[in-house]
mmCIF file of C-alpha atoms in Angstrom:
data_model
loop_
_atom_site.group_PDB
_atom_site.id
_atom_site.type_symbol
_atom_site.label_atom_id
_atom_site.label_comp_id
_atom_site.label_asym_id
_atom_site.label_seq_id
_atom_site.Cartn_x
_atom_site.Cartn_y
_atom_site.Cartn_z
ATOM 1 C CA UNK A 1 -117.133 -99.565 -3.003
ATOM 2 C CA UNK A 2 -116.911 -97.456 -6.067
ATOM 3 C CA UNK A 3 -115.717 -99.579 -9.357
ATOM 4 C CA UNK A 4 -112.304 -98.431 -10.728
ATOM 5 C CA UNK A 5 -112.135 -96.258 -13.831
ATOM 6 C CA UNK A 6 -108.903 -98.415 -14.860
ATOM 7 C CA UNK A 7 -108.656 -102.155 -14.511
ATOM 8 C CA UNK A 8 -105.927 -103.986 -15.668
ATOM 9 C CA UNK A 9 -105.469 -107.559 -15.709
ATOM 10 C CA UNK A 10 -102.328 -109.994 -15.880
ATOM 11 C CA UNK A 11 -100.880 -113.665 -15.031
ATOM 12 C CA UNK A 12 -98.319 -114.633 -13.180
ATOM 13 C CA UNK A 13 -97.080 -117.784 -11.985
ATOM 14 C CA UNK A 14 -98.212 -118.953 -8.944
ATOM 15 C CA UNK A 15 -97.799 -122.846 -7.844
ATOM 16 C CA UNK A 16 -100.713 -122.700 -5.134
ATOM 17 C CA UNK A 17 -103.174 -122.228 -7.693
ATOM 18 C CA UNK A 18 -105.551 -124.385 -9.503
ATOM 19 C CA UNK A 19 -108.062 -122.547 -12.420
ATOM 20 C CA UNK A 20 -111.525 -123.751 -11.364
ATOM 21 C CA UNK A 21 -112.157 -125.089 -14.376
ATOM 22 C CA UNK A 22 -109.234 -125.442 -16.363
ATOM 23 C CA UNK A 23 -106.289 -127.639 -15.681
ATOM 24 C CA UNK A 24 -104.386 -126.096 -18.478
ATOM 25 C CA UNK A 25 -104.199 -122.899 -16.826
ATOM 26 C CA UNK A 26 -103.351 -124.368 -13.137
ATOM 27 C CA UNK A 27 -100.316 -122.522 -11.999
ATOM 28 C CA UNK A 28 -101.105 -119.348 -13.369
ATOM 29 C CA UNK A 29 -102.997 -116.812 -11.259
ATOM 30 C CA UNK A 30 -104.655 -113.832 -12.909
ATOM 31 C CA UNK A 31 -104.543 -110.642 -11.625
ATOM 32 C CA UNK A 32 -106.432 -107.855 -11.581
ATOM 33 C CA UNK A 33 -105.472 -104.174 -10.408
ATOM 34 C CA UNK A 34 -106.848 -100.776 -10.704
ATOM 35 C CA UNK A 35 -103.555 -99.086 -12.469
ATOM 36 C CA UNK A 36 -100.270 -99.895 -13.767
ATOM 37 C CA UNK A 37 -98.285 -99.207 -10.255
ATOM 38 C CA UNK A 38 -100.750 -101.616 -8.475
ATOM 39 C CA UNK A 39 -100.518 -104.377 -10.653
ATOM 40 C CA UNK A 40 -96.995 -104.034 -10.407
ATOM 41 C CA UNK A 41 -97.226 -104.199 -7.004
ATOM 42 C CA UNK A 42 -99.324 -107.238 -7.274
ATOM 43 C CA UNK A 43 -96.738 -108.676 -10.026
ATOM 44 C CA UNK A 44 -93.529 -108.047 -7.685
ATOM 45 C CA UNK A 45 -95.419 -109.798 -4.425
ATOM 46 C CA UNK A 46 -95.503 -113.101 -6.978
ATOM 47 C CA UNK A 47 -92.130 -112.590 -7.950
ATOM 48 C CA UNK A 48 -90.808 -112.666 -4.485
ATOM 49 C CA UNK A 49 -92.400 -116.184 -3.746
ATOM 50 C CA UNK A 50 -90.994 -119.543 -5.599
ATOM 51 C CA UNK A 51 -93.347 -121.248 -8.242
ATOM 52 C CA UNK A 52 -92.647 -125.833 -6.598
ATOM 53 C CA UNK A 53 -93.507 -127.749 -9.309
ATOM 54 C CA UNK A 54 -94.208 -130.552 -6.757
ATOM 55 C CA UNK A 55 -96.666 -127.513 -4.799
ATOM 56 C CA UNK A 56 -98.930 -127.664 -8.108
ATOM 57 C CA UNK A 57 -98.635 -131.422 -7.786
ATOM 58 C CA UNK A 58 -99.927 -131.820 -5.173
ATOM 59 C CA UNK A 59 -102.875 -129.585 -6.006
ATOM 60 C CA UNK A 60 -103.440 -131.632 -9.289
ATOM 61 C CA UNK A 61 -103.362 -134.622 -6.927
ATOM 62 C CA UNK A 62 -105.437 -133.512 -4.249
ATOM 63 C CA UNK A 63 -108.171 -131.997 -6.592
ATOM 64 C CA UNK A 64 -108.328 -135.175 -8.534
ATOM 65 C CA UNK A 65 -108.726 -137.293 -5.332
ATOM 66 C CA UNK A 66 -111.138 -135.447 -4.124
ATOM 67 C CA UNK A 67 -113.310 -135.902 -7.094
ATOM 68 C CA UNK A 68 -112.794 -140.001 -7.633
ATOM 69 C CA UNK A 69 -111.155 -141.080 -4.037
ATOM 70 C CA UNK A 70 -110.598 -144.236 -5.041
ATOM 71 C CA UNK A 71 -108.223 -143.589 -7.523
ATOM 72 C CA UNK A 72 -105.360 -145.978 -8.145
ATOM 73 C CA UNK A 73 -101.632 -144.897 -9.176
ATOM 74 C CA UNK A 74 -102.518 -145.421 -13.086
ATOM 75 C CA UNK A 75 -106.275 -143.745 -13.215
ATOM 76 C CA UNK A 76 -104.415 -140.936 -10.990
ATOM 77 C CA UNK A 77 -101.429 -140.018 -13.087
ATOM 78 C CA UNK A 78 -104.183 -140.476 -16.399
ATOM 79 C CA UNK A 79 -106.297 -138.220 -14.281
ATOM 80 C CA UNK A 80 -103.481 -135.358 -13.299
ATOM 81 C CA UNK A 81 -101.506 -135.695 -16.173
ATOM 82 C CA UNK A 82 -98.739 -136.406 -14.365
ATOM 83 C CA UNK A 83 -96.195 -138.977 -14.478
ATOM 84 C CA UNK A 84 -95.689 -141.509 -11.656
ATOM 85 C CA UNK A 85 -92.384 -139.991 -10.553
ATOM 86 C CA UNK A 86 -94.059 -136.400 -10.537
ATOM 87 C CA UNK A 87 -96.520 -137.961 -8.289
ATOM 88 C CA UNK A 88 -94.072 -139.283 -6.157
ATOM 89 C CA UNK A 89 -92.106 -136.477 -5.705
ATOM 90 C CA UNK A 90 -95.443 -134.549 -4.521
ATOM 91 C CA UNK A 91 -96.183 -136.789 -2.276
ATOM 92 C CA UNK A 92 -92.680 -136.476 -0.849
ATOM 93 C CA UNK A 93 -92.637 -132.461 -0.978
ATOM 94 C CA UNK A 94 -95.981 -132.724 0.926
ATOM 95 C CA UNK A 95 -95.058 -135.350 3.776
ATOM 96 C CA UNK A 96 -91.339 -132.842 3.846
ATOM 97 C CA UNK A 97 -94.016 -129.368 4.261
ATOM 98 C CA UNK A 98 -96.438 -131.847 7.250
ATOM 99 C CA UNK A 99 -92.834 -132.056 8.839
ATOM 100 C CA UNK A 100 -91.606 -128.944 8.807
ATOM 101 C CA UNK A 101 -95.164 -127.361 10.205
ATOM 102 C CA UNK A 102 -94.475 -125.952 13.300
ATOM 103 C CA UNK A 103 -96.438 -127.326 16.131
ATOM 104 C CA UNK A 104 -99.188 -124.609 18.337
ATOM 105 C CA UNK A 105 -97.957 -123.574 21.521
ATOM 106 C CA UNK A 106 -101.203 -125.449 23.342
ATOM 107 C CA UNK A 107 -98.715 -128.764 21.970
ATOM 108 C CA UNK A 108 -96.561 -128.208 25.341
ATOM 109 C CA UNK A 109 -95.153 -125.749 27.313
ATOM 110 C CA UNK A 110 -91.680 -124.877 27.787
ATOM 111 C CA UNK A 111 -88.857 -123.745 29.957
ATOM 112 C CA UNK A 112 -89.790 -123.502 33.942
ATOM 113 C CA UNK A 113 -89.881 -126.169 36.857
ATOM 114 C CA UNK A 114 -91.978 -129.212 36.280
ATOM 115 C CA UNK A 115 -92.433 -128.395 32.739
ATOM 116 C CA UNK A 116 -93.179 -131.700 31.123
ATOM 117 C CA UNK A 117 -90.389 -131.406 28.484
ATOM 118 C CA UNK A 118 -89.840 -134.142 25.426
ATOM 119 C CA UNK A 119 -87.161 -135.553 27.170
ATOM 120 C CA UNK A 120 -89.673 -136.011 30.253
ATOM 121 C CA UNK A 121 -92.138 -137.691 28.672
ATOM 122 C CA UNK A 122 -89.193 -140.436 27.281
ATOM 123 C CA UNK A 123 -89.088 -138.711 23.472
ATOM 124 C CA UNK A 124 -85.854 -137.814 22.128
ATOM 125 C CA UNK A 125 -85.831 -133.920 22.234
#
């Protein structure tokens, strides 16, 4: 793959990422494109999707536990940076996302005679 003659970079906001190295720049994705139009392009597909605070929470969090997992609430939020209600409100964004995961269609089947529904199997459907 040939290099481009042109390459542009920029940031954008993007709460799904954490800088490998640099917690300051967490949240902010850099882009780089071989033109103007595509790093438009690239911009615009950023644009379209929200920045959730409690998204780059839970990244801080998660990144942080996985480097000292026995991390209370005190060392965490010195750790992170964040405040204990921040944290909290992670965690609750991330148990709300768990929830709202749709389940695989292996999980049960549907519709059709002797299909072993929810309500079959004595769970509230």
């Amino acid at each position: 793959m040939a290099i481009p003659a042109i390459q542009l970079c920029g940031l954008v906001p993007d709460s799904s990422f954490l800088h490998p190295y640099d917690p300051d720049l967490d949240g902010l994705r850099r882009l780089v494109a071989c033109g103007p139009e595509h790093l438009g392009e690239l911009q615009q597909q950023y644009r379209e999707r929200p920045f959730v605070r409690e998204e780059l929470w839970a990244g801080k969090i998660a990144r942080a536990l996985r480097n000292q997992p026995d991390l209370d609430e005190e060392e965490l939020a010195d750790v992170t940076g964040l405040h204990f209600i921040q944290i909290e409100r992670s965690l609750t964004w991330g148990r709300e996302c768990f929830l709202r995961e749709p389940t695989s269609p292996d999980d049960h089947e549907e519709g059709g005679e002797g299909s072993d529904s929810a309500q079959d199997r004595g769970r509230p459907s």
